[in-house]
Tab-separated table of C-alpha atoms in Angstrom:
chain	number	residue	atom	x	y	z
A	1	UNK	CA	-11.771	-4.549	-24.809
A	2	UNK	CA	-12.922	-2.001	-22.149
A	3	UNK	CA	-13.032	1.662	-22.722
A	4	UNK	CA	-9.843	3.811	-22.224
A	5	UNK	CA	-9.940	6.940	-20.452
A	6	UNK	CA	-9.038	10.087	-21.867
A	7	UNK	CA	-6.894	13.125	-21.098
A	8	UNK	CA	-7.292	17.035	-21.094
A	9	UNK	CA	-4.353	16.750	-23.506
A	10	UNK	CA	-6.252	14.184	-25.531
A	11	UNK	CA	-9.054	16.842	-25.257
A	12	UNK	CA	-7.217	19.773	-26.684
A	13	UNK	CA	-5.510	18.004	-29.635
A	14	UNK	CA	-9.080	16.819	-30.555
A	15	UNK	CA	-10.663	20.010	-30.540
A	16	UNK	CA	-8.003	21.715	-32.213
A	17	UNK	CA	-8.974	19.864	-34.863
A	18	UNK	CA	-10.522	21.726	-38.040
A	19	UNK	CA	-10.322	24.419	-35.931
A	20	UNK	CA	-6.808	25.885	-35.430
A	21	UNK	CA	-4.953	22.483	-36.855
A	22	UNK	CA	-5.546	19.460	-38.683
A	23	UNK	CA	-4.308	17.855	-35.235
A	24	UNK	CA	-2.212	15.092	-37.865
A	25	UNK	CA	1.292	14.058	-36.984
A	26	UNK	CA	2.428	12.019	-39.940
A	27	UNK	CA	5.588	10.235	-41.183
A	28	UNK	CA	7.321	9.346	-44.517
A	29	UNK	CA	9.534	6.615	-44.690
A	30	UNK	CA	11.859	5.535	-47.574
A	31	UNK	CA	12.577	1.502	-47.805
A	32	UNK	CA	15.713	0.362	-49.693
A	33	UNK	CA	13.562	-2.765	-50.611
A	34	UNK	CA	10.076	-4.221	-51.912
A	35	UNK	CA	8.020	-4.627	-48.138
A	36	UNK	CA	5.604	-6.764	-47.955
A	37	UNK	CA	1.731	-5.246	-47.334
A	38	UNK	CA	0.039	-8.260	-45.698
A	39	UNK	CA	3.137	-8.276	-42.759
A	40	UNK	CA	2.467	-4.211	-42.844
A	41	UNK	CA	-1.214	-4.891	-42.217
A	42	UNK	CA	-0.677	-7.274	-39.270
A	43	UNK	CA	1.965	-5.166	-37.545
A	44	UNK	CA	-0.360	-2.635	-37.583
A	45	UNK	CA	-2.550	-5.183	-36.052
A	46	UNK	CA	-0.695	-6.437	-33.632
A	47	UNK	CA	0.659	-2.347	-32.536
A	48	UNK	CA	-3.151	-1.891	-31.358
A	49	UNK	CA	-2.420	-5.448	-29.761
A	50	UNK	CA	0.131	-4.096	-27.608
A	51	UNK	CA	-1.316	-0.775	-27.127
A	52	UNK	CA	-5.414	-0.418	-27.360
A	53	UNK	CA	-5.904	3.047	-27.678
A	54	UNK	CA	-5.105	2.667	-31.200
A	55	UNK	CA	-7.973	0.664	-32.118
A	56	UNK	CA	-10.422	3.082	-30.160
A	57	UNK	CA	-12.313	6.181	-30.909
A	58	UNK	CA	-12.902	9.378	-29.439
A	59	UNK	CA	-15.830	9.303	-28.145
A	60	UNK	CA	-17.639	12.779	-26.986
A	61	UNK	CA	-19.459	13.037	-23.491
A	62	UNK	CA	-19.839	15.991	-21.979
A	63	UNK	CA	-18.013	15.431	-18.747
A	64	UNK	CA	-15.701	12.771	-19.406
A	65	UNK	CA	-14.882	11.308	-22.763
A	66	UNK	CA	-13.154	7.985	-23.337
A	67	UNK	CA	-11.576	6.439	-26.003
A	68	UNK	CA	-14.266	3.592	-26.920
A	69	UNK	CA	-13.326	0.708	-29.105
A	70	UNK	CA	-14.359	0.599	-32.986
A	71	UNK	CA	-15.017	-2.193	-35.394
A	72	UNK	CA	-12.864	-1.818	-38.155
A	73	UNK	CA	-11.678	-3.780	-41.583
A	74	UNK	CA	-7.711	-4.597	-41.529
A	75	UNK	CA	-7.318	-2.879	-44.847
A	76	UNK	CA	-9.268	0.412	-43.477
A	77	UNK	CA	-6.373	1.078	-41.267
A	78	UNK	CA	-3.152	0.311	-43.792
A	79	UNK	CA	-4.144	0.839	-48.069
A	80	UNK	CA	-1.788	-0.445	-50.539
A	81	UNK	CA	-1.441	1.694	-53.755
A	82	UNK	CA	0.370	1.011	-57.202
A	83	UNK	CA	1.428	3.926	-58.833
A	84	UNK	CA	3.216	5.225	-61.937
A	85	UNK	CA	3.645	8.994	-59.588
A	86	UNK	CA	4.717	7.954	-56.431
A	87	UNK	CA	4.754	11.586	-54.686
A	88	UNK	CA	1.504	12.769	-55.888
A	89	UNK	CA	0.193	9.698	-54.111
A	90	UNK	CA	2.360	10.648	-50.986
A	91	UNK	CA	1.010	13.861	-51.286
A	92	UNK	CA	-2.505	12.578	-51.719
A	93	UNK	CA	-2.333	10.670	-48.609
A	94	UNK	CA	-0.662	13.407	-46.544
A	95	UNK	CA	-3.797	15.793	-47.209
A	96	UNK	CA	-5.947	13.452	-46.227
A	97	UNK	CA	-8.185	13.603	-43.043
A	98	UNK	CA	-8.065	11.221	-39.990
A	99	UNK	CA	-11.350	11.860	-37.436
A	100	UNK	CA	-10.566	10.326	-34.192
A	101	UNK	CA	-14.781	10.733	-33.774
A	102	UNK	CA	-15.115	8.391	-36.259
A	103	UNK	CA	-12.619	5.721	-36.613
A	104	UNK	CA	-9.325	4.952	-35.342
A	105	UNK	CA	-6.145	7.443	-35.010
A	106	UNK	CA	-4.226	5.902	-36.971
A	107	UNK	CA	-3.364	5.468	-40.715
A	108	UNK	CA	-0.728	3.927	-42.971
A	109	UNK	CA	-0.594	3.521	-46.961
A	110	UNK	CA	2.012	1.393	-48.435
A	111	UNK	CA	3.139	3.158	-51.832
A	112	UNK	CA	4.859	1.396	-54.450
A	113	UNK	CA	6.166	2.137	-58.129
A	114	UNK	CA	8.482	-0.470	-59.922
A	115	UNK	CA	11.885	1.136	-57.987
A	116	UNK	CA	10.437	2.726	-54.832
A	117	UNK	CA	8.300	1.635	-51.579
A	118	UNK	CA	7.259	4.299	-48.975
A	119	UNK	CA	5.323	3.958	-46.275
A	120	UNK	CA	3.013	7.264	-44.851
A	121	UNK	CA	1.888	6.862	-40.810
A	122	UNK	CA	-0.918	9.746	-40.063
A	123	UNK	CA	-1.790	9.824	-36.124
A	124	UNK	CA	-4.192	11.760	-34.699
A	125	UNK	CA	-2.557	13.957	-32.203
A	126	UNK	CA	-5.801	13.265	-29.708
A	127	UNK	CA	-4.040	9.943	-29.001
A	128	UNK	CA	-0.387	11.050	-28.645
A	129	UNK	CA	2.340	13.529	-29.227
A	130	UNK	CA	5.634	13.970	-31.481
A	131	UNK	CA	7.605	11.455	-28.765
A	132	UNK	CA	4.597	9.094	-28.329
A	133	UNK	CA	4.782	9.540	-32.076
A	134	UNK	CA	8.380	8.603	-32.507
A	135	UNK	CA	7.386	5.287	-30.395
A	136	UNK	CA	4.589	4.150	-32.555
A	137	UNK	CA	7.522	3.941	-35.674
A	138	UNK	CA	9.695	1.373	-33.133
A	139	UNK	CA	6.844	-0.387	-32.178
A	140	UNK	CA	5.611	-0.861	-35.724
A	141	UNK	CA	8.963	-1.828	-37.260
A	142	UNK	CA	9.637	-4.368	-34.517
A	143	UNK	CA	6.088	-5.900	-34.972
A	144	UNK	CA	6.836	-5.983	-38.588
A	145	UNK	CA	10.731	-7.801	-37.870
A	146	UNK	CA	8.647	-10.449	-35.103
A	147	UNK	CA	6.070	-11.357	-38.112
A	148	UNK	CA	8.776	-11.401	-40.770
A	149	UNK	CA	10.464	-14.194	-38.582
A	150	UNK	CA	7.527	-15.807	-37.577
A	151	UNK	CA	8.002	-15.232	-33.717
A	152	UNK	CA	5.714	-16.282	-31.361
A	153	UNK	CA	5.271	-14.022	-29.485
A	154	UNK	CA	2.277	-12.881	-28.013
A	155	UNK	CA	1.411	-9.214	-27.184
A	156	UNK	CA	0.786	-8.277	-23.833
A	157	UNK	CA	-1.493	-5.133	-23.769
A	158	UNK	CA	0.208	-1.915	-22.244
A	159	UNK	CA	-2.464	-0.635	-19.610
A	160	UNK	CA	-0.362	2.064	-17.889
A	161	UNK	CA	-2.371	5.477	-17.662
A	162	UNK	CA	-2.066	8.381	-19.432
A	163	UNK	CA	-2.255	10.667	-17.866
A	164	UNK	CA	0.203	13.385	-16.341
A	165	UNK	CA	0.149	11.563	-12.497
A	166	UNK	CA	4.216	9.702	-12.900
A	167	UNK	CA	5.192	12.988	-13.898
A	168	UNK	CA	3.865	14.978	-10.922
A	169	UNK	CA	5.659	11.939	-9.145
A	170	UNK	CA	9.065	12.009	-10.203
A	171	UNK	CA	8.724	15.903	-9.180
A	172	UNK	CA	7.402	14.994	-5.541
A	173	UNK	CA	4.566	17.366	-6.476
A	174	UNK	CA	1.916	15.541	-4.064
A	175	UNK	CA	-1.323	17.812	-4.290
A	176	UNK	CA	-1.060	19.933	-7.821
A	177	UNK	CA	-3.933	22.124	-7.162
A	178	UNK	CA	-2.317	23.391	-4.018
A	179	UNK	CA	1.038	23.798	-6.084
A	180	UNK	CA	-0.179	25.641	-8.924
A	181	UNK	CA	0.243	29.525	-9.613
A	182	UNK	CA	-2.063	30.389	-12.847
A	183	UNK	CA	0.865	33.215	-13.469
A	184	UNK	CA	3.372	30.862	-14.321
A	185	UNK	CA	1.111	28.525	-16.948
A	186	UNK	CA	0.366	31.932	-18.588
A	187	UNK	CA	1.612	32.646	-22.508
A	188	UNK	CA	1.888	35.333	-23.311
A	189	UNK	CA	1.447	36.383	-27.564
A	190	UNK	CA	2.656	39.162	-28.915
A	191	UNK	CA	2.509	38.317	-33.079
A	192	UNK	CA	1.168	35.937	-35.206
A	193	UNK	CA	0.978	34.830	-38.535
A	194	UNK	CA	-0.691	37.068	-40.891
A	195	UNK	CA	-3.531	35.791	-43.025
A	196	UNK	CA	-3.228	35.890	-46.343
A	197	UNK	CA	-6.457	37.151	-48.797
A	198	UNK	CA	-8.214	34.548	-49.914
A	199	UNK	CA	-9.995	33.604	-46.658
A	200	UNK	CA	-13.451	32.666	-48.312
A	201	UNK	CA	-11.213	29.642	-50.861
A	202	UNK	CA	-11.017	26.593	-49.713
A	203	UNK	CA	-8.368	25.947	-47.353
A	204	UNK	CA	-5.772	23.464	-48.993
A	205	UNK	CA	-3.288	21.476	-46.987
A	206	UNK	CA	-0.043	22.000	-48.065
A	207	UNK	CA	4.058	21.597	-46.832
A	208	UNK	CA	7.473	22.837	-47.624
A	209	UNK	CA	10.432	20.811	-46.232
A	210	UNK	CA	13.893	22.074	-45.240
A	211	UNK	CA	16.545	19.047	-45.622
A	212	UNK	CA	19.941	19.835	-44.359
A	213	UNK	CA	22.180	16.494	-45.640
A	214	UNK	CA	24.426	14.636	-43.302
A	215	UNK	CA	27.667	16.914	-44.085
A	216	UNK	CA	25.804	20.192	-43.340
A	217	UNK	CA	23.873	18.730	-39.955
A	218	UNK	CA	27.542	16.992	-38.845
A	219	UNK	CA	28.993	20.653	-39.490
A	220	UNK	CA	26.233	22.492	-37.457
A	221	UNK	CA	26.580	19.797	-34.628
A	222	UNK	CA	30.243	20.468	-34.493
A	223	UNK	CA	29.497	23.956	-34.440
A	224	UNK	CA	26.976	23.772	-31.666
A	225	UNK	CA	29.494	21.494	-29.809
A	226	UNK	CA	32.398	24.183	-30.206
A	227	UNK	CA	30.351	27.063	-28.598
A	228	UNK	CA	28.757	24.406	-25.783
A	229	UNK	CA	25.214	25.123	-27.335
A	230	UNK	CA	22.073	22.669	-28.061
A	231	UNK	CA	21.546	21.978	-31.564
A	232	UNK	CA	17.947	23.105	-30.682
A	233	UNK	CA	19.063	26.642	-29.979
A	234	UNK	CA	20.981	27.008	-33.124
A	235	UNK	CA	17.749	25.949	-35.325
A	236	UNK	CA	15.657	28.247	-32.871
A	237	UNK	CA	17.543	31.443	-33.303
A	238	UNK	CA	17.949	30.487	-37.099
A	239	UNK	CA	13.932	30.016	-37.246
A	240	UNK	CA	13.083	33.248	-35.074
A	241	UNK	CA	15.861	35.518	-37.231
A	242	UNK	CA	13.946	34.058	-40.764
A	243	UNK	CA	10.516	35.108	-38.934
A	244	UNK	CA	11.323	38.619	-38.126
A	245	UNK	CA	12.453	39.174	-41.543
A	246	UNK	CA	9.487	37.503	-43.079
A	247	UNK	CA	6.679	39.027	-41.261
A	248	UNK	CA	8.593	42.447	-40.259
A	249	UNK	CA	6.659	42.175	-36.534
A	250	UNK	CA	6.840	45.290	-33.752
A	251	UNK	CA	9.748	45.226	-31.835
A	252	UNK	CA	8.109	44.341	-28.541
A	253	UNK	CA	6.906	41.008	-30.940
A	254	UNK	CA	9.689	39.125	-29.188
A	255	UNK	CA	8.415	35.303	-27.682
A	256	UNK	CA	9.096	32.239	-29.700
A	257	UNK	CA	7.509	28.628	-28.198
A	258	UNK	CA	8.852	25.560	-28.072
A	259	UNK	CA	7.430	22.113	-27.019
A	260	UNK	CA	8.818	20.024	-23.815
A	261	UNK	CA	8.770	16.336	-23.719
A	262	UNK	CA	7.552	15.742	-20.143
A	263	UNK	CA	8.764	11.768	-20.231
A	264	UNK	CA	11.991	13.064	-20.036
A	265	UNK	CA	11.500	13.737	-16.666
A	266	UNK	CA	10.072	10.428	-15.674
A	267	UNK	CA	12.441	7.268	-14.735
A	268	UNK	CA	14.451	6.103	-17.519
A	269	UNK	CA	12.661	2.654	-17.586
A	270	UNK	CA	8.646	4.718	-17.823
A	271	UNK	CA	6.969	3.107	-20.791
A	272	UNK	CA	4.378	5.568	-20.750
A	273	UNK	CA	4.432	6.346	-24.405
A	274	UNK	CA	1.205	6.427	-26.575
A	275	UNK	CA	-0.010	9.344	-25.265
A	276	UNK	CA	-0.223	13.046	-24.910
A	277	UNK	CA	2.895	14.234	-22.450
A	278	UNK	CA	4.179	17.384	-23.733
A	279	UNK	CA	4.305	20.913	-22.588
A	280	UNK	CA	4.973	24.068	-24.452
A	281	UNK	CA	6.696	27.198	-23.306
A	282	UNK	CA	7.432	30.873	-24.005
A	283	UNK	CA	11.151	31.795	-24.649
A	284	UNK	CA	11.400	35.640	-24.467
A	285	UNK	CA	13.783	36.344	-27.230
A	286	UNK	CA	16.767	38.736	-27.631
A	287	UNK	CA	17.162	41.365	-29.836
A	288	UNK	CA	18.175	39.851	-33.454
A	289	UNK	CA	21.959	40.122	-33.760
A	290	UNK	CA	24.227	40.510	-36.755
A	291	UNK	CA	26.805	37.905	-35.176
A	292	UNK	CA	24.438	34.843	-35.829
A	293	UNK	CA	27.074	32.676	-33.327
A	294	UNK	CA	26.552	35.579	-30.765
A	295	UNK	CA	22.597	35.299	-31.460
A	296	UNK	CA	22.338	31.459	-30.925
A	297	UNK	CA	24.366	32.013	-27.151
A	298	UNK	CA	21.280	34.606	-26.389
A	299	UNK	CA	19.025	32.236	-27.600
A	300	UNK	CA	20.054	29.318	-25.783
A	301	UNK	CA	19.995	31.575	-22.360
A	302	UNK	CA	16.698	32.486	-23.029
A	303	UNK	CA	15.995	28.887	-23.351
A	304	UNK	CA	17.529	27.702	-20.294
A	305	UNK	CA	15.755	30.766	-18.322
A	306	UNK	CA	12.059	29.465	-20.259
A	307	UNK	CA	12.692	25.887	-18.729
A	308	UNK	CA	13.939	27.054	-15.382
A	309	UNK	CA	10.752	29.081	-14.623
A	310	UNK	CA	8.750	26.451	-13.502
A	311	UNK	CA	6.362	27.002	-16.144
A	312	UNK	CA	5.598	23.814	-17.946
A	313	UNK	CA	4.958	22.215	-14.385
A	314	UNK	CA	2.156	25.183	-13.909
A	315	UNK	CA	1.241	24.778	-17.742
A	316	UNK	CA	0.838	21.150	-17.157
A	317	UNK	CA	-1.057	21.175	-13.923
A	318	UNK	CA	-3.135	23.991	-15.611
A	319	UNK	CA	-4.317	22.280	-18.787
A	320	UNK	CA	-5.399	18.972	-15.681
A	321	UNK	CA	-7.340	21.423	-13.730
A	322	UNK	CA	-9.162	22.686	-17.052
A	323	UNK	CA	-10.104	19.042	-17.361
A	324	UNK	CA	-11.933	19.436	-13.997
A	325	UNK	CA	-14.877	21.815	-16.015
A	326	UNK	CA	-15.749	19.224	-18.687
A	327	UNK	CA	-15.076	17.971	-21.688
A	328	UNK	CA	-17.913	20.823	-23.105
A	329	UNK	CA	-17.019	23.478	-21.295
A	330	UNK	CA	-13.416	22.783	-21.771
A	331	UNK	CA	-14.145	22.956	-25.470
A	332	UNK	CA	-16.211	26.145	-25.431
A	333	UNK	CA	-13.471	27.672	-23.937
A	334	UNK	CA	-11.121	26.392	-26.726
A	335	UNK	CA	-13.352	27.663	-29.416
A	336	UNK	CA	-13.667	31.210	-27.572
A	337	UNK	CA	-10.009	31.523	-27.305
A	338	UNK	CA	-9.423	30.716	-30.852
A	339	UNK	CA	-12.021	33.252	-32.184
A	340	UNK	CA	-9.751	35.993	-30.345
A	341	UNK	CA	-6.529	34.593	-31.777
A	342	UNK	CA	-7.892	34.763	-35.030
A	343	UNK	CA	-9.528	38.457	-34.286
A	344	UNK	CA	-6.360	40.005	-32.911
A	345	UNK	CA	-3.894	38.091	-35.410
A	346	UNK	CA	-2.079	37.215	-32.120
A	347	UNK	CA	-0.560	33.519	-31.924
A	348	UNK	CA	3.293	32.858	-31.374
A	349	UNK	CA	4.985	30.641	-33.525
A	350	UNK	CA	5.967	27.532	-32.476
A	351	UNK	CA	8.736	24.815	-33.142
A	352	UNK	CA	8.685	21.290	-32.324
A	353	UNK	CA	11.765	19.991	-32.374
A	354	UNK	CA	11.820	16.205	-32.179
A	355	UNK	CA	15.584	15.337	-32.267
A	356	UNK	CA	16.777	11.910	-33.808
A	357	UNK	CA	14.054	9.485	-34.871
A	358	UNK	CA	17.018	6.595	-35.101
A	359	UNK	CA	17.911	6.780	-31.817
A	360	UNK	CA	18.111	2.912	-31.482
A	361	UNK	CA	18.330	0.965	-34.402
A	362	UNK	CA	15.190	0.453	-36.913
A	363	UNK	CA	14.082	-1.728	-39.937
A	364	UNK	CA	11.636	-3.932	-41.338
A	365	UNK	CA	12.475	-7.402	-40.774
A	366	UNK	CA	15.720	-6.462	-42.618
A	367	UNK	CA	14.782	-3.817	-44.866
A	368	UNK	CA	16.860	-0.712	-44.487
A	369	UNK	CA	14.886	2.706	-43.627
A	370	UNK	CA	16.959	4.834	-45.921
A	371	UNK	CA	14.479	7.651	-45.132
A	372	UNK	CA	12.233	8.975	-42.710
A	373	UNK	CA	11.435	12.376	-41.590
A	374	UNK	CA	8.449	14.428	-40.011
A	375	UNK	CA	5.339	15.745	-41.585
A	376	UNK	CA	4.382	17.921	-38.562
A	377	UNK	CA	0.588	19.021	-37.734
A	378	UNK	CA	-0.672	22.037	-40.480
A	379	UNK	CA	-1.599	25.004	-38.376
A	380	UNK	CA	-4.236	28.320	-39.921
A	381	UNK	CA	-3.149	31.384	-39.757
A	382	UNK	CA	-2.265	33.623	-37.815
A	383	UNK	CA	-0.429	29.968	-36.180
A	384	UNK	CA	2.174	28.417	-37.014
A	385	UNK	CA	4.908	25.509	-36.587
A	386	UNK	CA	8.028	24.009	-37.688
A	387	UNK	CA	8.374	20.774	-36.890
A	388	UNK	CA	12.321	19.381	-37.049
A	389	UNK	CA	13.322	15.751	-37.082
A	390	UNK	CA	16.412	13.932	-38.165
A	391	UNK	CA	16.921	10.450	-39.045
A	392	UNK	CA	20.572	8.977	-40.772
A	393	UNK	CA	22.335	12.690	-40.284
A	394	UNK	CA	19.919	14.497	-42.246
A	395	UNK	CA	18.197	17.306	-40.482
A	396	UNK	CA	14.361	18.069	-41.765
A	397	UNK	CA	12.473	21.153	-41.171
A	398	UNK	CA	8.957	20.929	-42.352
A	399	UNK	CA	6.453	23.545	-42.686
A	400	UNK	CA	2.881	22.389	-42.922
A	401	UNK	CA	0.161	25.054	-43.722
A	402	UNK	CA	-3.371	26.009	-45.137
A	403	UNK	CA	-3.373	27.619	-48.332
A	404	UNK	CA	-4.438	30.768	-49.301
A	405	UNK	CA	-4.505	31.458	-45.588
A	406	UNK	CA	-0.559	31.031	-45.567
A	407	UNK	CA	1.059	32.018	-49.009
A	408	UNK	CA	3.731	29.313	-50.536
A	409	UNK	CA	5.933	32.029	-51.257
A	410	UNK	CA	5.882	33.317	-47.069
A	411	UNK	CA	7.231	29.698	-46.869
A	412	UNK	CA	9.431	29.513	-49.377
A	413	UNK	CA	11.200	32.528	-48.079
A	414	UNK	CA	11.101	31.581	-44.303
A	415	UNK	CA	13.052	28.043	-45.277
A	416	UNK	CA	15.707	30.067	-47.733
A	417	UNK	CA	16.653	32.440	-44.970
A	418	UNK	CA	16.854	30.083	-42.169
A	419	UNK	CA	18.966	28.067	-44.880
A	420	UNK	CA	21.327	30.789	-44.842
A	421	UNK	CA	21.742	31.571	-41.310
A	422	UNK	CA	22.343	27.918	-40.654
A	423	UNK	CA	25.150	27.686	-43.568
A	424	UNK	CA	26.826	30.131	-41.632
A	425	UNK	CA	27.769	27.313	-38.984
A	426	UNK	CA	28.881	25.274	-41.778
């Protein structure tokens, strides 16, 4: 297998890692029945089959890395463990590290106990994002169903690029460089995340989880359907309202950022998945409003204004000329940016919202998915995410974070009051 080349976006995932994130976009799923872990083990198989990259590694140059391929042992990449406590083993797993340097980016354990199986994907955000993410689950599931039913079929390697060039396509942007304005890629940050004492301890991985069941999401659907608003707007303003109260910022503290799937913008039949095709903007945010229905219609025009401005096109086009420096200078600059963020406390939260994870139907050769939700890359402080998925009508907001740098109780409160300002569209 020949090399695989590599993106700016593949570059700034990678270096984020250890250094502002664990870069980790990881998955539990539920199974309403036993699976079996030698199928598991050859899906996973036959997913770097179909798409390469996943049996590569990141390997540093200074111009121009690529993603080489790695010798690896089957069982290396999917673990089967017997247990008596089957979420201290999820938990286990989830805090574990994946170094796309090393080996490949990607991860499964099987656990079982005498009633439950679950199944925990890690993915090294170097090799793709929360929708190339979401793509990796279909792909495994249907290479588990083909084994279970002993089709022949035989994989046919996906060797589309990665890179941003369909996208600058389906906007009849011809020459980027001569389209770009540096203005409009610019984000601006305002507040952060404080750090918490404690900064010399041992960081510990760590997550809180929101779940909103299927009559409480139908209700806030419904609601957002009423007042002709996205869903993504109500959890936005419900997230930003819950962060104002939490960290008690300056007034003029007022951007909130949100990631853009670019694929969406490419044909409908683009199966440019695995890999890293995402932009993230700045919404400027109203003033916090008593009338949380009144608050959600500010927030979704400051949404709509964010993704009219042109600037994940200029974002986009800026993080491919940044590739033009180097892979070492690129990273320098990386490292010098973060050492500001973390001098100045200044890094605006994010949320990642990545909608419906059922959106066509998935199981394992038969085997229901009664559960599957989003553990979403742990940030330090003074950043921050929520990731939000939903699978089956329940809505799941998870919180991943380094301990002491984040306290559990800043968490705990952030999920209670977003709680509440969501029950009030129930």
């Amino acid at each position: 297998m020949e090399t695989i080349a590599s993106t700016p976006q593949d570059w700034f995932n990678y270096i984020a890692r250890g250094l502002s994130s664990n870069a980790l976009i990881q998955y539990v799923i539920r199974l309403d029945a036993e699976i079996d872990y030698a199928l598991l083990s050859q899906a996973v198989l036959r997913s770097i089959q179909l798409e390469p990259v996943l049996g590569c590694r990141f390997q540093e140059e200074e111009l121009q890395p690529v993603w080489t391929p790695v010798a690896f042992e089957p069982e290396s990449l999917c673990r089967l463990v017997e247990t008596n406590d089957i979420q201290k083993e999820i938990d286990c797993f989830l805090s574990q590290e994946l170094d796309a340097a090393q080996e490949p980016p990607i991860k499964l354990c099987l656990i079982k106990d005498n009633k439950q199986n679950v199944v925990v994907v890690k993915l090294n955000h170097a090799v793709c994002d929360g929708a190339g993410s979401k793509y990796f689950l279909k792909l495994l599931a249907d290479s588990y169903t083909q084994l279970s039913r002993k089709e022949a079929v035989v994989p046919a390697e996906n060797k589309l690029p990665r890179n941003t060039q369909a996208f600058y396509e389906a906007l009849a942007i011809q020459e980027p460089q001569s389209y770009f304005d540096p203005k409009k890629a610019e984000l601006s940050s305002s507040w952060g995340f404080p750090v918490e004492n404690g900064e010399t301890a041992t960081p510990v991985f760590s997550h809180q989880l929101l779940r909103l069941g299927k009559t409480d999401f139908l209700r806030i659907r419904q609601f957002a359907k009423e007042h002709q608003y996205s869903i993504n707007s109500v959890l936005m303003a419900a997230y930003y309202l819950a962060l104002r109260e939490v960290l008690t910022p300056a007034e003029r503290a007022n951007e909130l950022q949100f990631t853009v799937d670019l694929r969406s913008y490419l044909p409908a039949d683009s199966q440019q998945m695995i890999c890293n095709l995402s932009a993230i903007l700045n919404a400027d945010m109203p003033t916090p409003n008593a009338d949380f229905s009144v608050m959600v219609g500010l927030v979704e025009k400051a949404v709509k204004t964010a993704l009219a401005s042109d600037g994940l096109v200029h974002g986009t086009i800026g993080g491919d000329l940044a590739g033009t420096f180097g892979f070492q200078a690129t990273a320098d600059f990386f490292k010098a940016d973060w050492t500001n963020i973390l001098e100045t406390g200044k890094c605006t939260p994010m949320i990642s919202n990545l909608g419906r994870l059922d959106t066509s139907p998935m199981s394992f050769g038969g085997i229901t998915i009664s559960d599957l939700y989003l553990v979403s890359p742990a940030f330090y402080a003074p950043a921050f995410m929520f990731g939000v998925s939903t699978y089956e009508d329940v809505l799941t907001v998870c919180a991943s974070y380094y301990n002491p740098g984040i306290s559990h109780e800043h968490i705990q409160k952030l999920l209670a009051i977003m709680k509440n300002h969501l029950a009030t569209c129930c």
